[in-house]
Amino acid sequence: MAEELENKPVENNAQNNAQTEVSQDDAQNNKVFAILAYFGILVLVPIFAAKESKFARFHANQGLGLFICEVAWCIISYIITALLIHSWSFGLLTLWSLISWLVWIGFLVFAIIGIINAAQGSTKPMPIFGKFKILK
């Protein structure tokens, strides 16, 4: 039993921040799908069009996590902005606007990191979002 476990390859996953193993052909053939995963709703393209590609699936998972966080932030930001506008607290509204823009810039940075990784054929997980696995 112990020998069987020793001879089994270790499966890399995003939870331990290890890179997922994909073939070079898979990465080369599906780079466009992987890059599209980081453009908001276009994450659906690799999810449905490249189901068999581990490379596209990995980046679709990363992009979907980022997209879900962006949508959640949009809803939270809208609610807080509406509350601040109706409370006539323009000083807090100004501060909240600055914070909101900084978060959006952060999302943009994460998307650029993902696009660069996809274009280079890498399956390196993104910081923060990379540890969540949504797609199987």
PDB file of C-alpha atoms in Angstrom:
ATOM      1  CA  MET A   1       0.000   0.000   0.000  1.00  0.00           C
ATOM      2  CA  ALA A   2       2.775   2.433   0.906  1.00  0.00           C
ATOM      3  CA  GLU A   3       4.595   1.610  -2.334  1.00  0.00           C
ATOM      4  CA  GLU A   4       1.464   2.397  -4.343  1.00  0.00           C
ATOM      5  CA  LEU A   5       1.202   5.805  -2.720  1.00  0.00           C
ATOM      6  CA  GLU A   6       4.883   6.532  -3.305  1.00  0.00           C
ATOM      7  CA  ASN A   7       4.648   5.652  -6.996  1.00  0.00           C
ATOM      8  CA  LYS A   8       1.533   7.737  -7.615  1.00  0.00           C
ATOM      9  CA  PRO A   9       2.228  11.143  -9.143  1.00  0.00           C
ATOM     10  CA  VAL A  10       1.401  14.040  -6.902  1.00  0.00           C
ATOM     11  CA  GLU A  11      -1.554  15.966  -8.240  1.00  0.00           C
ATOM     12  CA  ASN A  12      -0.904  19.680  -8.321  1.00  0.00           C
ATOM     13  CA  ASN A  13      -3.786  21.969  -7.522  1.00  0.00           C
ATOM     14  CA  ALA A  14      -4.368  25.633  -6.890  1.00  0.00           C
ATOM     15  CA  GLN A  15      -4.848  25.137  -3.155  1.00  0.00           C
ATOM     16  CA  ASN A  16      -1.178  24.412  -2.543  1.00  0.00           C
ATOM     17  CA  ASN A  17      -0.156  27.105  -5.064  1.00  0.00           C
ATOM     18  CA  ALA A  18       1.543  24.560  -7.329  1.00  0.00           C
ATOM     19  CA  GLN A  19       1.311  24.819 -11.058  1.00  0.00           C
ATOM     20  CA  THR A  20      -1.088  22.530 -12.899  1.00  0.00           C
ATOM     21  CA  GLU A  21       0.638  20.188 -15.319  1.00  0.00           C
ATOM     22  CA  VAL A  22      -0.440  20.685 -18.946  1.00  0.00           C
ATOM     23  CA  SER A  23       1.136  19.684 -22.216  1.00  0.00           C
ATOM     24  CA  GLN A  24       2.870  22.241 -24.396  1.00  0.00           C
ATOM     25  CA  ASP A  25       0.517  21.400 -27.272  1.00  0.00           C
ATOM     26  CA  ASP A  26      -2.509  22.021 -25.080  1.00  0.00           C
ATOM     27  CA  ALA A  27      -1.108  25.367 -23.931  1.00  0.00           C
ATOM     28  CA  GLN A  28      -0.160  26.424 -27.454  1.00  0.00           C
ATOM     29  CA  ASN A  29      -3.488  25.406 -29.024  1.00  0.00           C
ATOM     30  CA  ASN A  30      -5.670  27.013 -26.354  1.00  0.00           C
ATOM     31  CA  LYS A  31      -3.885  30.277 -25.526  1.00  0.00           C
ATOM     32  CA  VAL A  32      -6.644  32.399 -27.049  1.00  0.00           C
ATOM     33  CA  PHE A  33      -9.301  30.667 -24.950  1.00  0.00           C
ATOM     34  CA  ALA A  34      -7.153  31.072 -21.835  1.00  0.00           C
ATOM     35  CA  ILE A  35      -6.642  34.794 -22.503  1.00  0.00           C
ATOM     36  CA  LEU A  36     -10.380  35.337 -23.086  1.00  0.00           C
ATOM     37  CA  ALA A  37     -11.046  33.984 -19.594  1.00  0.00           C
ATOM     38  CA  TYR A  38      -9.823  37.250 -18.078  1.00  0.00           C
ATOM     39  CA  PHE A  39     -12.217  39.534 -20.000  1.00  0.00           C
ATOM     40  CA  GLY A  40     -15.278  39.512 -17.752  1.00  0.00           C
ATOM     41  CA  ILE A  41     -18.252  37.632 -19.159  1.00  0.00           C
ATOM     42  CA  LEU A  42     -16.054  36.215 -21.947  1.00  0.00           C
ATOM     43  CA  VAL A  43     -14.947  33.667 -19.335  1.00  0.00           C
ATOM     44  CA  LEU A  44     -17.898  31.638 -20.657  1.00  0.00           C
ATOM     45  CA  VAL A  45     -16.134  31.099 -23.994  1.00  0.00           C
ATOM     46  CA  PRO A  46     -13.357  28.810 -22.677  1.00  0.00           C
ATOM     47  CA  ILE A  47     -15.771  27.169 -20.233  1.00  0.00           C
ATOM     48  CA  PHE A  48     -17.992  25.951 -23.079  1.00  0.00           C
ATOM     49  CA  ALA A  49     -15.655  25.903 -26.096  1.00  0.00           C
ATOM     50  CA  ALA A  50     -12.556  24.260 -24.589  1.00  0.00           C
ATOM     51  CA  LYS A  51     -13.980  21.737 -22.145  1.00  0.00           C
ATOM     52  CA  GLU A  52     -11.270  19.141 -22.779  1.00  0.00           C
ATOM     53  CA  SER A  53      -8.295  21.483 -22.440  1.00  0.00           C
ATOM     54  CA  LYS A  54      -6.683  21.444 -18.990  1.00  0.00           C
ATOM     55  CA  PHE A  55      -4.882  24.688 -19.846  1.00  0.00           C
ATOM     56  CA  ALA A  56      -8.002  26.595 -20.904  1.00  0.00           C
ATOM     57  CA  ARG A  57      -9.949  25.084 -18.010  1.00  0.00           C
ATOM     58  CA  PHE A  58      -7.305  26.223 -15.512  1.00  0.00           C
ATOM     59  CA  HIS A  59      -7.435  29.810 -16.802  1.00  0.00           C
ATOM     60  CA  ALA A  60     -11.232  29.710 -17.059  1.00  0.00           C
ATOM     61  CA  ASN A  61     -11.305  28.786 -13.375  1.00  0.00           C
ATOM     62  CA  GLN A  62      -8.966  31.659 -12.525  1.00  0.00           C
ATOM     63  CA  GLY A  63     -10.954  34.097 -14.678  1.00  0.00           C
ATOM     64  CA  LEU A  64     -14.276  32.920 -13.254  1.00  0.00           C
ATOM     65  CA  GLY A  65     -13.046  33.515  -9.709  1.00  0.00           C
ATOM     66  CA  LEU A  66     -11.927  36.994 -10.678  1.00  0.00           C
ATOM     67  CA  PHE A  67     -15.220  37.699 -12.488  1.00  0.00           C
ATOM     68  CA  ILE A  68     -17.316  36.567  -9.504  1.00  0.00           C
ATOM     69  CA  CYS A  69     -15.308  38.842  -7.217  1.00  0.00           C
ATOM     70  CA  GLU A  70     -15.761  41.740  -9.661  1.00  0.00           C
ATOM     71  CA  VAL A  71     -19.538  41.243  -9.782  1.00  0.00           C
ATOM     72  CA  ALA A  72     -19.729  40.972  -5.988  1.00  0.00           C
ATOM     73  CA  TRP A  73     -17.656  44.145  -5.632  1.00  0.00           C
ATOM     74  CA  CYS A  74     -19.877  45.949  -8.134  1.00  0.00           C
ATOM     75  CA  ILE A  75     -22.989  45.089  -6.104  1.00  0.00           C
ATOM     76  CA  ILE A  76     -21.374  46.035  -2.787  1.00  0.00           C
ATOM     77  CA  SER A  77     -20.010  49.256  -4.236  1.00  0.00           C
ATOM     78  CA  TYR A  78     -23.381  50.211  -5.704  1.00  0.00           C
ATOM     79  CA  ILE A  79     -25.166  49.655  -2.394  1.00  0.00           C
ATOM     80  CA  ILE A  80     -22.618  51.600  -0.344  1.00  0.00           C
ATOM     81  CA  THR A  81     -22.555  54.439  -2.888  1.00  0.00           C
ATOM     82  CA  ALA A  82     -26.354  54.669  -2.842  1.00  0.00           C
ATOM     83  CA  LEU A  83     -26.375  54.752   0.970  1.00  0.00           C
ATOM     84  CA  LEU A  84     -23.729  57.474   1.067  1.00  0.00           C
ATOM     85  CA  ILE A  85     -25.527  59.586  -1.545  1.00  0.00           C
ATOM     86  CA  HIS A  86     -28.815  59.399   0.356  1.00  0.00           C
ATOM     87  CA  SER A  87     -27.146  60.219   3.678  1.00  0.00           C
ATOM     88  CA  TRP A  88     -25.639  63.404   2.238  1.00  0.00           C
ATOM     89  CA  SER A  89     -22.194  62.370   3.452  1.00  0.00           C
ATOM     90  CA  PHE A  90     -20.130  63.718   0.570  1.00  0.00           C
ATOM     91  CA  GLY A  91     -16.825  63.472   2.422  1.00  0.00           C
ATOM     92  CA  LEU A  92     -17.324  59.753   2.952  1.00  0.00           C
ATOM     93  CA  LEU A  93     -18.612  59.409  -0.610  1.00  0.00           C
ATOM     94  CA  THR A  94     -15.380  60.918  -1.912  1.00  0.00           C
ATOM     95  CA  LEU A  95     -13.310  58.559   0.222  1.00  0.00           C
ATOM     96  CA  TRP A  96     -15.450  55.601  -0.861  1.00  0.00           C
ATOM     97  CA  SER A  97     -15.013  56.559  -4.525  1.00  0.00           C
ATOM     98  CA  LEU A  98     -11.241  56.548  -4.097  1.00  0.00           C
ATOM     99  CA  ILE A  99     -11.315  53.149  -2.387  1.00  0.00           C
ATOM    100  CA  SER A 100     -13.613  51.759  -5.065  1.00  0.00           C
ATOM    101  CA  TRP A 101     -11.340  52.903  -7.883  1.00  0.00           C
ATOM    102  CA  LEU A 102      -8.303  51.400  -6.164  1.00  0.00           C
ATOM    103  CA  VAL A 103     -10.097  48.058  -5.901  1.00  0.00           C
ATOM    104  CA  TRP A 104     -11.006  48.203  -9.617  1.00  0.00           C
ATOM    105  CA  ILE A 105      -7.374  48.938 -10.454  1.00  0.00           C
ATOM    106  CA  GLY A 106      -6.471  45.881  -8.367  1.00  0.00           C
ATOM    107  CA  PHE A 107      -8.895  43.757 -10.409  1.00  0.00           C
ATOM    108  CA  LEU A 108      -7.304  45.102 -13.578  1.00  0.00           C
ATOM    109  CA  VAL A 109      -3.834  44.186 -12.308  1.00  0.00           C
ATOM    110  CA  PHE A 110      -4.994  40.635 -11.518  1.00  0.00           C
ATOM    111  CA  ALA A 111      -6.513  40.326 -15.004  1.00  0.00           C
ATOM    112  CA  ILE A 112      -3.261  41.504 -16.602  1.00  0.00           C
ATOM    113  CA  ILE A 113      -1.289  38.984 -14.524  1.00  0.00           C
ATOM    114  CA  GLY A 114      -3.640  36.242 -15.705  1.00  0.00           C
ATOM    115  CA  ILE A 115      -3.396  37.329 -19.347  1.00  0.00           C
ATOM    116  CA  ILE A 116       0.402  37.366 -19.179  1.00  0.00           C
ATOM    117  CA  ASN A 117       0.471  33.906 -17.601  1.00  0.00           C
ATOM    118  CA  ALA A 118      -1.917  32.570 -20.244  1.00  0.00           C
ATOM    119  CA  ALA A 119       0.062  34.135 -23.090  1.00  0.00           C
ATOM    120  CA  GLN A 120       3.274  32.578 -21.753  1.00  0.00           C
ATOM    121  CA  GLY A 121       1.651  29.146 -21.458  1.00  0.00           C
ATOM    122  CA  SER A 122       1.998  29.156 -17.673  1.00  0.00           C
ATOM    123  CA  THR A 123      -0.477  27.691 -15.186  1.00  0.00           C
ATOM    124  CA  LYS A 124       0.744  29.664 -12.217  1.00  0.00           C
ATOM    125  CA  PRO A 125      -2.195  30.498  -9.914  1.00  0.00           C
ATOM    126  CA  MET A 126      -3.002  34.134  -9.251  1.00  0.00           C
ATOM    127  CA  PRO A 127      -2.531  35.498  -5.761  1.00  0.00           C
ATOM    128  CA  ILE A 128      -5.747  35.548  -3.667  1.00  0.00           C
ATOM    129  CA  PHE A 129      -8.079  34.213  -6.422  1.00  0.00           C
ATOM    130  CA  GLY A 130      -5.866  31.308  -7.438  1.00  0.00           C
ATOM    131  CA  LYS A 131      -6.568  29.166  -4.412  1.00  0.00           C
ATOM    132  CA  PHE A 132     -10.260  28.770  -5.208  1.00  0.00           C
ATOM    133  CA  LYS A 133     -11.313  25.992  -7.548  1.00  0.00           C
ATOM    134  CA  ILE A 134     -14.781  26.604  -8.975  1.00  0.00           C
ATOM    135  CA  LEU A 135     -14.676  24.434 -12.099  1.00  0.00           C
ATOM    136  CA  LYS A 136     -13.920  20.735 -12.028  1.00  0.00           C
TER     137      LYS A 136
END
